[in-house]
Tab-separated table of C-alpha atoms and ligand atoms in Angstrom:
chain	number	residue	atom	x	y	z
A	182	UNK	CA	71.229	-193.807	-23.497
A	183	UNK	CA	74.921	-193.417	-24.221
A	184	UNK	CA	76.101	-190.556	-26.438
A	185	UNK	CA	77.752	-191.496	-29.706
A	186	UNK	CA	81.338	-190.314	-30.051
A	187	UNK	CA	82.049	-188.652	-33.374
A	188	UNK	CA	85.730	-189.215	-34.216
A	189	UNK	CA	87.776	-186.118	-34.979
A	190	UNK	CA	90.909	-185.655	-37.082
A	191	UNK	CA	94.225	-185.741	-35.227
A	192	UNK	CA	95.000	-182.149	-34.288
A	193	UNK	CA	97.420	-179.772	-32.621
A	194	UNK	CA	95.877	-177.392	-30.119
A	195	UNK	CA	98.066	-174.555	-28.909
A	196	UNK	CA	96.751	-172.806	-25.806
A	197	UNK	CA	98.219	-169.375	-25.103
A	198	UNK	CA	97.748	-168.297	-21.488
A	199	UNK	CA	97.658	-171.920	-20.362
A	200	UNK	CA	98.572	-171.042	-16.758
A	201	UNK	CA	95.560	-168.712	-16.446
A	202	UNK	CA	92.158	-169.364	-14.915
A	203	UNK	CA	90.251	-170.024	-18.109
A	204	UNK	CA	92.681	-172.709	-19.244
A	205	UNK	CA	93.034	-174.377	-15.863
A	206	UNK	CA	89.388	-174.277	-14.824
A	207	UNK	CA	87.598	-174.798	-18.116
A	208	UNK	CA	89.737	-175.864	-21.072
A	209	UNK	CA	91.881	-178.520	-19.452
A	210	UNK	CA	88.981	-180.265	-17.666
A	211	UNK	CA	86.999	-180.171	-20.924
A	212	UNK	CA	89.830	-181.828	-22.856
A	213	UNK	CA	90.261	-184.448	-20.136
A	214	UNK	CA	86.572	-185.338	-20.361
A	215	UNK	CA	86.907	-185.774	-24.116
A	216	UNK	CA	89.895	-188.032	-23.541
A	217	UNK	CA	87.882	-190.070	-21.081
A	218	UNK	CA	85.018	-190.291	-23.552
A	219	UNK	CA	87.458	-191.648	-26.158
A	220	UNK	CA	87.196	-188.689	-28.509
A	221	UNK	CA	90.797	-187.462	-28.378
A	222	UNK	CA	92.722	-188.981	-31.291
A	223	UNK	CA	95.810	-190.848	-30.122
A	224	UNK	CA	98.281	-188.512	-31.764
A	225	UNK	CA	96.526	-185.255	-30.726
A	226	UNK	CA	98.867	-182.714	-29.157
A	227	UNK	CA	97.927	-180.004	-26.691
A	228	UNK	CA	100.738	-177.490	-26.429
A	229	UNK	CA	100.428	-175.082	-23.538
A	230	UNK	CA	102.181	-171.727	-23.903
A	231	UNK	CA	102.722	-169.007	-21.338
A	232	UNK	CA	105.445	-166.717	-20.080
A	233	UNK	CA	106.210	-168.774	-16.968
A	234	UNK	CA	109.360	-170.814	-16.953
A	235	UNK	CA	107.984	-174.329	-16.632
A	236	UNK	CA	109.311	-177.678	-17.739
A	237	UNK	CA	107.057	-180.227	-19.375
A	238	UNK	CA	106.854	-182.202	-16.130
A	239	UNK	CA	106.010	-179.103	-14.051
A	240	UNK	CA	103.272	-178.326	-16.520
A	241	UNK	CA	101.839	-181.823	-16.257
A	242	UNK	CA	101.878	-181.515	-12.468
A	243	UNK	CA	99.972	-178.250	-12.751
A	244	UNK	CA	97.440	-179.955	-15.018
A	245	UNK	CA	97.015	-182.841	-12.574
A	246	UNK	CA	96.293	-180.378	-9.801
A	247	UNK	CA	93.763	-178.528	-11.930
A	248	UNK	CA	92.056	-181.804	-12.750
A	249	UNK	CA	92.017	-182.860	-9.098
A	250	UNK	CA	90.107	-179.693	-8.322
A	251	UNK	CA	87.790	-179.739	-11.305
A	252	UNK	CA	86.908	-183.374	-11.898
A	253	UNK	CA	84.412	-185.027	-9.558
A	254	UNK	CA	85.453	-188.364	-8.089
A	255	UNK	CA	82.991	-190.289	-10.262
A	256	UNK	CA	84.733	-189.194	-13.456
A	257	UNK	CA	88.328	-189.824	-12.434
A	258	UNK	CA	89.971	-192.483	-14.493
A	259	UNK	CA	93.683	-193.301	-14.230
A	260	UNK	CA	94.103	-194.585	-17.771
A	261	UNK	CA	92.372	-191.575	-19.260
A	262	UNK	CA	94.421	-189.270	-17.055
A	263	UNK	CA	97.748	-190.748	-18.144
A	264	UNK	CA	96.719	-190.839	-21.785
A	265	UNK	CA	95.693	-187.195	-21.479
A	266	UNK	CA	98.926	-186.167	-19.766
A	267	UNK	CA	100.781	-187.823	-22.655
A	268	UNK	CA	99.193	-185.439	-25.140
A	269	UNK	CA	100.512	-182.413	-23.232
A	270	UNK	CA	103.538	-180.323	-23.875
A	271	UNK	CA	104.623	-176.909	-22.693
A	272	UNK	CA	106.658	-174.103	-24.221
A	273	UNK	CA	107.666	-170.806	-22.704
A	274	UNK	CA	106.426	-168.294	-25.256
A	275	UNK	CA	106.074	-164.555	-24.878
A	276	UNK	CA	103.147	-162.999	-26.713
A	277	UNK	CA	104.770	-159.564	-26.606
A	278	UNK	CA	108.175	-160.485	-28.028
A	279	UNK	CA	109.653	-163.126	-30.307
A	280	UNK	CA	110.946	-165.161	-27.368
A	281	UNK	CA	109.933	-168.805	-27.658
A	282	UNK	CA	108.281	-168.477	-31.060
A	283	UNK	CA	110.956	-170.247	-33.140
A	284	UNK	CA	110.691	-173.215	-30.723
A	285	UNK	CA	106.905	-173.242	-31.053
A	286	UNK	CA	107.146	-173.121	-34.804
A	287	UNK	CA	109.677	-175.991	-34.850
A	288	UNK	CA	107.503	-178.071	-32.526
A	289	UNK	CA	104.467	-177.548	-34.726
A	290	UNK	CA	106.353	-178.504	-37.853
A	291	UNK	CA	107.644	-181.796	-36.444
A	292	UNK	CA	104.849	-184.359	-36.965
A	293	UNK	CA	102.438	-181.585	-37.879
A	294	UNK	CA	98.782	-182.469	-38.073
A	295	UNK	CA	96.665	-180.946	-40.807
A	296	UNK	CA	94.373	-179.251	-38.274
A	297	UNK	CA	95.931	-176.776	-35.909
A	298	UNK	CA	93.975	-174.507	-33.592
A	299	UNK	CA	95.321	-171.646	-31.497
A	300	UNK	CA	93.326	-170.829	-28.378
A	301	UNK	CA	94.050	-167.284	-27.223
A	302	UNK	CA	93.163	-167.644	-23.531
A	303	UNK	CA	94.737	-164.250	-22.881
A	304	UNK	CA	93.541	-160.650	-22.596
A	305	UNK	CA	92.181	-159.147	-25.832
A	306	UNK	CA	95.033	-156.631	-26.037
A	307	UNK	CA	97.244	-159.574	-27.037
A	308	UNK	CA	94.987	-160.977	-29.787
A	309	UNK	CA	96.484	-158.872	-32.577
A	310	UNK	CA	100.104	-159.474	-31.625
A	311	UNK	CA	99.667	-163.226	-31.272
A	312	UNK	CA	97.771	-163.485	-34.554
A	313	UNK	CA	100.588	-161.631	-36.319
A	314	UNK	CA	103.348	-163.758	-34.754
A	315	UNK	CA	101.569	-167.012	-35.632
A	316	UNK	CA	101.892	-166.046	-39.286
A	317	UNK	CA	105.331	-164.449	-39.155
A	318	UNK	CA	106.914	-167.405	-37.363
A	319	UNK	CA	105.462	-169.925	-39.779
A	320	UNK	CA	103.255	-171.632	-37.169
A	321	UNK	CA	100.285	-171.961	-39.491
A	322	UNK	CA	99.266	-175.431	-40.589
A	323	UNK	CA	97.372	-176.330	-43.742
A	324	UNK	CA	94.121	-175.890	-41.883
A	325	UNK	CA	94.568	-173.329	-39.188
A	326	UNK	CA	92.019	-171.867	-36.759
A	327	UNK	CA	92.097	-169.298	-34.016
A	328	UNK	CA	89.802	-169.292	-30.989
A	329	UNK	CA	89.092	-166.161	-28.993
A	330	UNK	CA	86.928	-165.613	-26.000
A	331	UNK	CA	85.022	-162.625	-24.715
A	332	UNK	CA	85.533	-159.823	-23.878
A	333	UNK	CA	85.755	-159.039	-27.576
A	334	UNK	CA	86.247	-155.351	-26.946
A	335	UNK	CA	84.527	-153.142	-24.410
A	336	UNK	CA	82.464	-151.210	-26.951
A	337	UNK	CA	81.740	-151.186	-30.660
A	338	UNK	CA	84.877	-149.249	-31.594
A	339	UNK	CA	87.267	-151.516	-29.682
A	340	UNK	CA	85.470	-154.654	-30.914
A	341	UNK	CA	85.931	-153.430	-34.477
A	342	UNK	CA	89.626	-152.858	-33.845
A	343	UNK	CA	90.064	-156.374	-32.458
A	344	UNK	CA	88.095	-157.903	-35.298
A	345	UNK	CA	90.228	-155.976	-37.800
A	346	UNK	CA	93.432	-157.140	-36.122
A	347	UNK	CA	92.324	-160.764	-36.342
A	348	UNK	CA	91.079	-160.309	-39.899
A	349	UNK	CA	94.523	-159.085	-40.952
A	350	UNK	CA	95.872	-162.604	-40.337
A	351	UNK	CA	92.907	-164.983	-40.483
A	352	UNK	CA	89.847	-165.274	-42.694
A	353	UNK	CA	86.500	-164.945	-40.933
A	354	UNK	CA	85.813	-168.689	-41.364
A	355	UNK	CA	89.030	-169.432	-39.414
A	356	UNK	CA	88.051	-167.275	-36.431
A	357	UNK	CA	86.018	-168.977	-33.694
A	358	UNK	CA	84.580	-166.485	-31.192
A	359	UNK	CA	83.396	-168.359	-28.146
A	360	UNK	CA	80.363	-167.525	-26.105
A	361	UNK	CA	80.390	-170.485	-23.750
A	362	UNK	CA	76.619	-170.209	-23.205
A	363	UNK	CA	76.145	-171.530	-26.723
A	364	UNK	CA	77.949	-174.718	-25.716
A	365	UNK	CA	75.557	-175.446	-22.858
A	366	UNK	CA	73.379	-178.471	-23.548
A	367	UNK	CA	70.052	-176.837	-22.762
A	368	UNK	CA	70.891	-173.837	-24.911
A	369	UNK	CA	71.336	-176.173	-27.845
A	370	UNK	CA	68.207	-177.971	-26.765
A	371	UNK	CA	66.340	-174.729	-27.179
A	372	UNK	CA	66.785	-174.980	-30.940
A	373	UNK	CA	65.635	-178.590	-30.920
A	374	UNK	CA	62.653	-177.745	-28.752
A	375	UNK	CA	61.633	-174.987	-31.118
A	376	UNK	CA	62.426	-176.571	-34.456
A	377	UNK	CA	61.904	-180.304	-33.924
A	378	UNK	CA	58.471	-180.037	-32.299
A	379	UNK	CA	55.455	-178.942	-34.278
A	380	UNK	CA	53.737	-177.928	-31.061
A	381	UNK	CA	55.534	-174.710	-30.244
A	382	UNK	CA	56.152	-172.924	-33.524
A	383	UNK	CA	52.532	-171.809	-34.141
A	384	UNK	CA	52.422	-170.383	-30.599
A	385	UNK	CA	55.879	-168.799	-30.686
A	386	UNK	CA	54.768	-165.281	-31.610
A	387	UNK	CA	53.046	-162.163	-30.426
A	388	UNK	CA	49.536	-163.558	-30.918
A	389	UNK	CA	50.137	-166.099	-28.145
A	390	UNK	CA	53.155	-165.011	-26.121
A	391	UNK	CA	52.613	-162.320	-23.520
A	392	UNK	CA	56.285	-161.790	-22.711
A	393	UNK	CA	59.615	-163.568	-22.291
A	394	UNK	CA	61.940	-163.471	-19.275
A	395	UNK	CA	65.614	-164.357	-19.361
A	396	UNK	CA	67.332	-164.552	-15.984
A	397	UNK	CA	70.967	-165.406	-15.334
A	398	UNK	CA	71.450	-165.121	-11.584
A	399	UNK	CA	74.748	-165.963	-9.945
A	400	UNK	CA	75.690	-166.490	-6.338
A	401	UNK	CA	79.315	-165.729	-7.060
A	402	UNK	CA	80.772	-162.284	-6.599
A	403	UNK	CA	83.791	-160.995	-8.512
A	404	UNK	CA	86.007	-163.909	-7.393
A	405	UNK	CA	89.477	-162.425	-7.682
A	406	UNK	CA	88.632	-160.755	-11.009
A	407	UNK	CA	87.943	-157.375	-9.395
A	408	UNK	CA	90.185	-155.466	-11.733
A	409	UNK	CA	88.572	-156.859	-14.888
A	410	UNK	CA	85.061	-156.700	-13.490
A	411	UNK	CA	85.256	-153.149	-12.245
A	412	UNK	CA	86.202	-151.979	-15.743
A	413	UNK	CA	83.469	-154.106	-17.278
A	414	UNK	CA	80.239	-154.408	-15.277
A	415	UNK	CA	77.267	-156.697	-15.791
A	416	UNK	CA	76.006	-155.059	-18.989
A	417	UNK	CA	79.234	-155.769	-20.854
A	418	UNK	CA	80.163	-158.956	-19.003
A	419	UNK	CA	76.842	-160.776	-19.363
A	420	UNK	CA	74.202	-158.917	-21.360
A	421	UNK	CA	76.241	-158.041	-24.458
A	422	UNK	CA	77.039	-161.700	-25.004
A	423	UNK	CA	75.322	-164.461	-22.998
A	424	UNK	CA	71.893	-162.877	-22.491
A	425	UNK	CA	71.673	-161.519	-26.026
A	426	UNK	CA	72.684	-164.904	-27.428
A	427	UNK	CA	69.867	-166.529	-25.452
A	428	UNK	CA	67.462	-163.853	-26.619
A	429	UNK	CA	68.482	-164.507	-30.233
A	430	UNK	CA	67.885	-168.241	-29.937
A	431	UNK	CA	64.431	-167.649	-28.496
A	432	UNK	CA	63.473	-164.936	-30.956
A	433	UNK	CA	65.083	-165.922	-34.267
A	434	UNK	CA	63.106	-167.130	-37.255
A	435	UNK	CA	63.523	-170.802	-38.109
A	436	UNK	CA	66.734	-171.067	-40.154
A	437	UNK	CA	66.419	-172.972	-43.418
A	438	UNK	CA	69.056	-175.506	-42.359
A	439	UNK	CA	71.189	-176.274	-39.330
A	440	UNK	CA	74.096	-174.517	-40.959
A	441	UNK	CA	76.238	-171.820	-39.551
A	442	UNK	CA	75.426	-169.216	-42.178
A	443	UNK	CA	71.693	-169.793	-41.954
A	444	UNK	CA	71.647	-169.607	-38.153
A	445	UNK	CA	73.929	-166.613	-37.924
A	446	UNK	CA	71.855	-164.679	-40.441
A	447	UNK	CA	68.730	-165.226	-38.374
A	448	UNK	CA	70.451	-164.273	-35.120
A	449	UNK	CA	71.934	-161.119	-36.573
A	450	UNK	CA	68.484	-160.061	-37.804
A	451	UNK	CA	67.204	-160.285	-34.222
A	452	UNK	CA	69.999	-158.178	-32.740
A	453	UNK	CA	69.514	-155.608	-35.455
A	454	UNK	CA	65.786	-155.470	-34.698
A	455	UNK	CA	66.310	-154.648	-31.034
A	456	UNK	CA	64.820	-151.239	-30.363
A	457	UNK	CA	67.515	-148.858	-29.102
A	458	UNK	CA	66.902	-147.782	-25.514
A	459	UNK	CA	67.641	-144.099	-25.122
A	460	UNK	CA	66.327	-140.842	-23.698
A	461	UNK	CA	63.403	-141.177	-21.282
A	462	UNK	CA	63.235	-144.928	-21.980
A	463	UNK	CA	66.475	-145.503	-20.109
A	464	UNK	CA	64.950	-144.831	-16.711
A	465	UNK	CA	61.752	-146.675	-17.600
A	466	UNK	CA	63.315	-149.747	-19.216
A	467	UNK	CA	66.665	-150.329	-17.551
A	468	UNK	CA	67.828	-150.890	-13.990
A	469	UNK	CA	71.447	-150.974	-12.877
A	470	UNK	CA	72.538	-151.810	-9.386
A	471	UNK	CA	75.425	-152.844	-7.170
A	472	UNK	CA	75.304	-155.363	-4.324
A	473	UNK	CA	75.652	-154.392	-0.677
A	474	UNK	CA	76.872	-156.737	2.032
A	475	UNK	CA	74.456	-159.561	2.761
A	476	UNK	CA	74.111	-163.297	3.169
A	477	UNK	CA	74.473	-165.751	0.297
A	478	UNK	CA	74.051	-169.468	0.857
A	479	UNK	CA	74.116	-168.840	4.618
A	480	UNK	CA	77.486	-167.084	4.403
A	481	UNK	CA	77.933	-163.411	5.189
A	482	UNK	CA	79.494	-161.683	2.180
A	483	UNK	CA	80.987	-158.215	1.658
A	484	UNK	CA	79.468	-155.524	-0.446
A	485	UNK	CA	80.859	-154.876	-3.935
A	486	UNK	CA	82.715	-151.719	-2.921
A	487	UNK	CA	84.642	-153.689	-0.278
A	488	UNK	CA	85.733	-156.430	-2.651
A	489	UNK	CA	89.383	-156.806	-3.528
A	490	UNK	CA	90.462	-154.864	-6.592
A	491	UNK	CA	87.348	-152.658	-6.611
A	492	UNK	CA	87.540	-148.883	-6.514
A	493	UNK	CA	85.685	-147.887	-3.302
A	494	UNK	CA	83.907	-145.151	-5.291
A	495	UNK	CA	83.083	-147.516	-8.161
A	496	UNK	CA	79.887	-146.992	-10.122
A	497	UNK	CA	80.137	-150.308	-11.922
A	498	UNK	CA	76.908	-152.294	-11.964
A	499	UNK	CA	76.765	-155.900	-10.764
A	500	UNK	CA	73.078	-156.244	-11.657
A	501	UNK	CA	71.151	-155.229	-14.742
A	502	UNK	CA	67.495	-155.588	-15.674
A	503	UNK	CA	66.274	-154.482	-19.087
A	504	UNK	CA	62.984	-154.441	-20.881
A	505	UNK	CA	64.047	-155.184	-24.444
A	506	UNK	CA	61.745	-154.919	-27.436
A	507	UNK	CA	62.165	-156.475	-30.837
A	508	UNK	CA	60.777	-154.472	-33.686
A	509	UNK	CA	59.735	-157.161	-36.100
A	510	UNK	CA	56.533	-158.820	-37.220
A	511	UNK	CA	56.768	-161.848	-34.928
A	512	UNK	CA	57.575	-160.062	-31.683
A	513	UNK	CA	55.917	-156.649	-31.932
A	514	UNK	CA	54.462	-155.799	-28.523
A	515	UNK	CA	56.143	-158.730	-26.700
A	516	UNK	CA	58.683	-157.486	-24.151
A	517	UNK	CA	61.780	-159.555	-23.423
A	518	UNK	CA	62.753	-158.886	-19.813
A	519	UNK	CA	66.415	-159.600	-19.201
A	520	UNK	CA	68.090	-159.681	-15.829
A	521	UNK	CA	71.423	-160.790	-14.532
A	522	UNK	CA	73.290	-160.209	-11.317
A	523	UNK	CA	76.140	-161.313	-9.126
A	524	UNK	CA	75.677	-162.263	-5.475
A	525	UNK	CA	72.051	-163.115	-5.848
A	526	UNK	CA	70.286	-165.585	-3.599
A	527	UNK	CA	70.358	-168.442	-6.103
A	528	UNK	CA	72.347	-169.632	-9.041
A	529	UNK	CA	69.807	-170.080	-11.754
A	530	UNK	CA	69.673	-169.441	-15.498
A	531	UNK	CA	66.235	-169.652	-16.940
A	532	UNK	CA	64.164	-168.656	-19.926
A	533	UNK	CA	60.461	-168.210	-19.327
A	534	UNK	CA	57.979	-168.009	-22.180
A	535	UNK	CA	54.800	-166.641	-20.663
A	536	UNK	CA	51.775	-167.370	-22.817
A	537	UNK	CA	48.726	-165.147	-23.019
A	538	UNK	CA	45.566	-165.502	-20.996
A	539	UNK	CA	42.841	-167.812	-22.297
A	540	UNK	CA	40.315	-165.716	-24.224
A	541	UNK	CA	37.262	-166.857	-22.262
A	542	UNK	CA	36.832	-168.658	-18.941
A	543	UNK	CA	33.990	-171.190	-18.868
A	544	UNK	CA	34.504	-172.372	-15.293
A	545	UNK	CA	33.396	-169.345	-13.303
A	546	UNK	CA	35.711	-167.889	-10.656
A	547	UNK	CA	34.954	-170.049	-7.630
A	548	UNK	CA	36.877	-173.086	-8.849
A	549	UNK	CA	40.410	-171.673	-8.401
A	550	UNK	CA	42.393	-169.097	-10.300
A	551	UNK	CA	43.508	-169.967	-13.801
A	552	UNK	CA	47.220	-169.451	-14.256
A	553	UNK	CA	48.365	-168.643	-17.765
A	554	UNK	CA	50.490	-171.315	-19.464
A	555	UNK	CA	54.165	-170.900	-19.096
A	556	UNK	CA	57.164	-172.713	-20.550
A	557	UNK	CA	60.223	-172.616	-18.309
A	558	UNK	CA	63.528	-173.687	-19.807
A	559	UNK	CA	66.139	-174.019	-17.107
A	560	UNK	CA	69.763	-174.048	-18.219
A	561	UNK	CA	71.393	-174.383	-14.820
A	562	UNK	CA	72.032	-175.549	-12.164
A	563	UNK	CA	69.866	-178.447	-13.378
A	564	UNK	CA	68.609	-178.742	-16.925
A	565	UNK	CA	64.898	-178.995	-17.374
A	566	UNK	CA	61.958	-177.957	-19.458
A	567	UNK	CA	58.669	-177.377	-17.662
A	568	UNK	CA	55.288	-176.525	-19.038
A	569	UNK	CA	52.842	-175.065	-16.535
A	570	UNK	CA	49.296	-176.148	-17.326
A	571	UNK	CA	45.959	-176.148	-15.568
A	572	UNK	CA	44.416	-179.473	-14.529
A	573	UNK	CA	41.443	-180.540	-12.474
A	574	UNK	CA	42.222	-181.778	-8.964
A	575	UNK	CA	40.798	-185.261	-8.213
A	576	UNK	CA	37.348	-185.284	-6.667
A	577	UNK	CA	33.694	-184.839	-7.467
A	578	UNK	CA	33.871	-181.081	-7.897
A	579	UNK	CA	35.697	-179.171	-10.575
A	580	UNK	CA	38.597	-177.411	-8.969
A	581	UNK	CA	41.533	-176.185	-11.021
A	582	UNK	CA	45.211	-176.336	-10.165
A	583	UNK	CA	48.352	-175.385	-12.077
A	584	UNK	CA	50.826	-178.272	-12.459
A	585	UNK	CA	54.065	-178.731	-14.358
A	586	UNK	CA	54.729	-181.147	-17.162
A	587	UNK	CA	58.313	-181.617	-16.141
A	588	UNK	CA	61.129	-182.874	-18.341
A	589	UNK	CA	64.237	-183.206	-16.239
A	590	UNK	CA	67.063	-183.903	-18.646
A	591	UNK	CA	69.326	-185.479	-16.020
A	592	UNK	CA	66.627	-188.064	-15.210
A	593	UNK	CA	65.850	-188.715	-18.849
A	594	UNK	CA	69.412	-189.278	-20.026
A	595	UNK	CA	71.927	-191.206	-17.963
A	596	UNK	CA	74.883	-189.505	-19.561
A	597	UNK	CA	76.818	-186.786	-17.851
A	598	UNK	CA	75.925	-183.542	-19.549
A	599	UNK	CA	79.093	-182.413	-21.326
A	600	UNK	CA	80.687	-179.152	-20.255
A	601	UNK	CA	80.133	-176.279	-22.659
A	602	UNK	CA	83.821	-176.174	-23.569
A	603	UNK	CA	83.960	-179.866	-24.499
A	604	UNK	CA	81.486	-179.322	-27.261
A	605	UNK	CA	82.955	-176.017	-28.381
A	606	UNK	CA	86.600	-177.141	-28.492
A	607	UNK	CA	85.795	-180.221	-30.477
A	608	UNK	CA	83.560	-178.221	-32.816
A	609	UNK	CA	86.565	-176.049	-33.648
A	610	UNK	CA	88.566	-179.139	-34.501
A	611	UNK	CA	85.712	-180.410	-36.675
A	612	UNK	CA	85.434	-177.009	-38.327
A	613	UNK	CA	81.803	-176.553	-37.246
A	614	UNK	CA	81.155	-172.894	-36.521
A	615	UNK	CA	77.405	-173.001	-35.818
A	616	UNK	CA	77.831	-172.288	-32.117
A	617	UNK	CA	80.330	-169.460	-32.549
A	618	UNK	CA	79.765	-165.776	-33.059
A	619	UNK	CA	80.282	-164.020	-36.340
A	620	UNK	CA	82.009	-160.660	-36.376
A	621	UNK	CA	78.823	-158.875	-37.369
A	622	UNK	CA	76.852	-160.461	-34.516
A	623	UNK	CA	79.354	-159.222	-31.955
A	624	UNK	CA	79.378	-155.750	-33.448
A	625	UNK	CA	75.584	-155.506	-33.663
A	626	UNK	CA	75.311	-156.522	-29.989
A	627	UNK	CA	77.809	-153.844	-29.003
A	628	UNK	CA	75.877	-151.209	-30.929
A	629	UNK	CA	72.719	-151.898	-28.860
A	630	UNK	CA	74.587	-152.147	-25.579
A	631	UNK	CA	76.645	-149.002	-26.250
A	632	UNK	CA	73.491	-146.906	-26.572
A	633	UNK	CA	72.414	-148.019	-23.103
A	634	UNK	CA	75.874	-147.498	-21.656
A	635	UNK	CA	76.194	-144.023	-23.142
A	636	UNK	CA	72.728	-143.129	-21.879
A	637	UNK	CA	73.670	-144.194	-18.374
A	638	UNK	CA	76.837	-142.076	-18.450
A	639	UNK	CA	74.840	-139.128	-19.718
A	640	UNK	CA	72.329	-139.476	-16.880
A	641	UNK	CA	75.262	-139.722	-14.471
A	642	UNK	CA	73.290	-141.506	-11.727
A	643	UNK	CA	74.948	-143.844	-9.286
A	644	UNK	CA	73.735	-147.432	-9.587
A	645	UNK	CA	70.968	-148.499	-7.202
A	646	UNK	CA	71.899	-151.033	-4.557
A	647	UNK	CA	70.583	-154.450	-3.548
A	648	UNK	CA	71.382	-156.730	-0.649
A	649	UNK	CA	73.617	-159.663	-1.515
A	650	UNK	CA	71.481	-162.796	-1.422
A	651	UNK	CA	68.345	-161.066	-2.720
A	652	UNK	CA	66.765	-161.074	-6.184
A	653	UNK	CA	68.115	-157.599	-6.965
A	654	UNK	CA	66.922	-154.066	-6.266
A	655	UNK	CA	63.305	-152.971	-5.826
A	656	UNK	CA	63.523	-151.115	-9.126
A	657	UNK	CA	63.829	-154.451	-10.901
A	658	UNK	CA	60.539	-155.585	-9.374
A	659	UNK	CA	59.023	-152.210	-10.270
A	660	UNK	CA	60.121	-152.643	-13.898
A	661	UNK	CA	57.736	-155.593	-14.118
A	662	UNK	CA	55.007	-154.269	-11.858
A	663	UNK	CA	54.665	-151.172	-14.055
A	664	UNK	CA	53.653	-153.558	-16.835
A	665	UNK	CA	51.395	-155.541	-14.488
A	666	UNK	CA	53.761	-158.514	-14.534
A	667	UNK	CA	56.138	-160.230	-12.094
A	668	UNK	CA	59.449	-162.049	-12.334
A	669	UNK	CA	59.192	-165.802	-12.258
A	670	UNK	CA	60.991	-166.980	-9.133
A	671	UNK	CA	59.747	-170.472	-8.571
A	672	UNK	CA	62.774	-172.505	-7.564
A	673	UNK	CA	61.300	-175.860	-6.653
B	299	BG6	C1	81.477	-165.288	-17.788
B	299	BG6	C2	81.491	-163.991	-17.005
B	299	BG6	O1	81.432	-165.023	-19.160
B	299	BG6	O2	80.315	-166.026	-17.428
B	299	BG6	C3	81.469	-164.276	-15.522
B	299	BG6	O3	82.653	-163.254	-17.341
B	299	BG6	C4	80.305	-165.175	-15.175
B	299	BG6	O4	81.422	-163.058	-14.779
B	299	BG6	C5	80.278	-166.397	-16.065
B	299	BG6	O5	80.463	-165.559	-13.814
B	299	BG6	C6	79.015	-167.204	-15.856
B	299	BG6	O6	79.120	-168.420	-16.533
B	299	BG6	P1	78.336	-169.727	-16.031
B	299	BG6	O7	78.616	-170.735	-17.084
B	299	BG6	O8	78.911	-170.063	-14.688
B	299	BG6	O9	76.899	-169.316	-15.948
């Protein structure tokens, strides 16, 4: 089945920080794929801005190199590449001074398109200044949008400051806060699974669900981002945004419509219902750890403290596990176990809905153990939805066996699954904010995370350690075992 291409208005997209990693590794490949799919309007302009002195041709060369690295052979297409390169322009613009701004403003005014989006692929300390200069230098089009990416602050107070700075120049509906997890296909599929199938909704509650697990395990370490990571840690880098967004999509009430306001309201209610974790609960319900040297994908890797850019005394966590509880009617008594870590044995992001035990077993215990039903939604590396069920094995006797009803999305649909940024960038152009975070969502998530962070600092304990290539520290296993449960680690 081939995906339908929804045409978008001709637009101008200005990317600040275009020479940085985010732009080169994610944004540019995403735009190229849209070009190849035929979704980029002919007159669209992508104007890269950065401090480096680059000519237009140098910039295009840089883009070609980025695409060579990022685009698999099967998706390379000369015509699409040249058409894409034609949309590109570059201007040397300094976010911290007025240098280059009059030129940017003039460029935007010549053949201006009604829709203009500014992607701030720069550190958050520059958000306010850039937002102010966009207005002061007359760069705003009729319909103007600004896109920002995490980290949106490093705690509630700094997030509020950033949100205020943006709000001084843009209305909330013009601000698109990206959490790229929301652009992932399977994450969107989660809403469809829940709200387009009658099967799950009656079961999606404390009467039938024993617990939920959300795992985002990475093989990567800090990858040249030591300085950022060491100031941030896994709680802020992953839990505050990606894991809480996944939790919200699993736990939210059905919104009345697929509209941004309706969805955001439901998600915010979930974050606000998260029980704060403080006092004695911190030790019982959270685990923080740092990786030691080990072996990942058959390669020996250094420990966190020996990574480049990391303070050798650092207490920053690279792994977090949390038992989260949602104090509302639907989820009372159903723990949501969250865990994420760098340098783990596998790259896997998965949501597991573990259903409760059957109330009464009619088969006796000699016919094989009955495994409780489980729905496993895998976001990456492959996208699949599996439902573990009990069946009878063939033969004259009744013997039970758990099997998976397995929906592998790659096998079901021939299409390449679009990259998260393809969807998100084009949604900004269309003015669809459903998959973006509202100011209040970001702030509510920080409030919950800050309590944990402050508790950890108060306790003043060093993080535990785990061997690179493992599933995390023993304490993470103990977190589950204490509740008579185990992490789901079935990778087949
Ligand atoms: C980013 C984090 O937001 O998400 C990174 O800053 C992390 O540390 C990345 O590696 C994971 O994203 P993905 O899409 O590779 O799972």
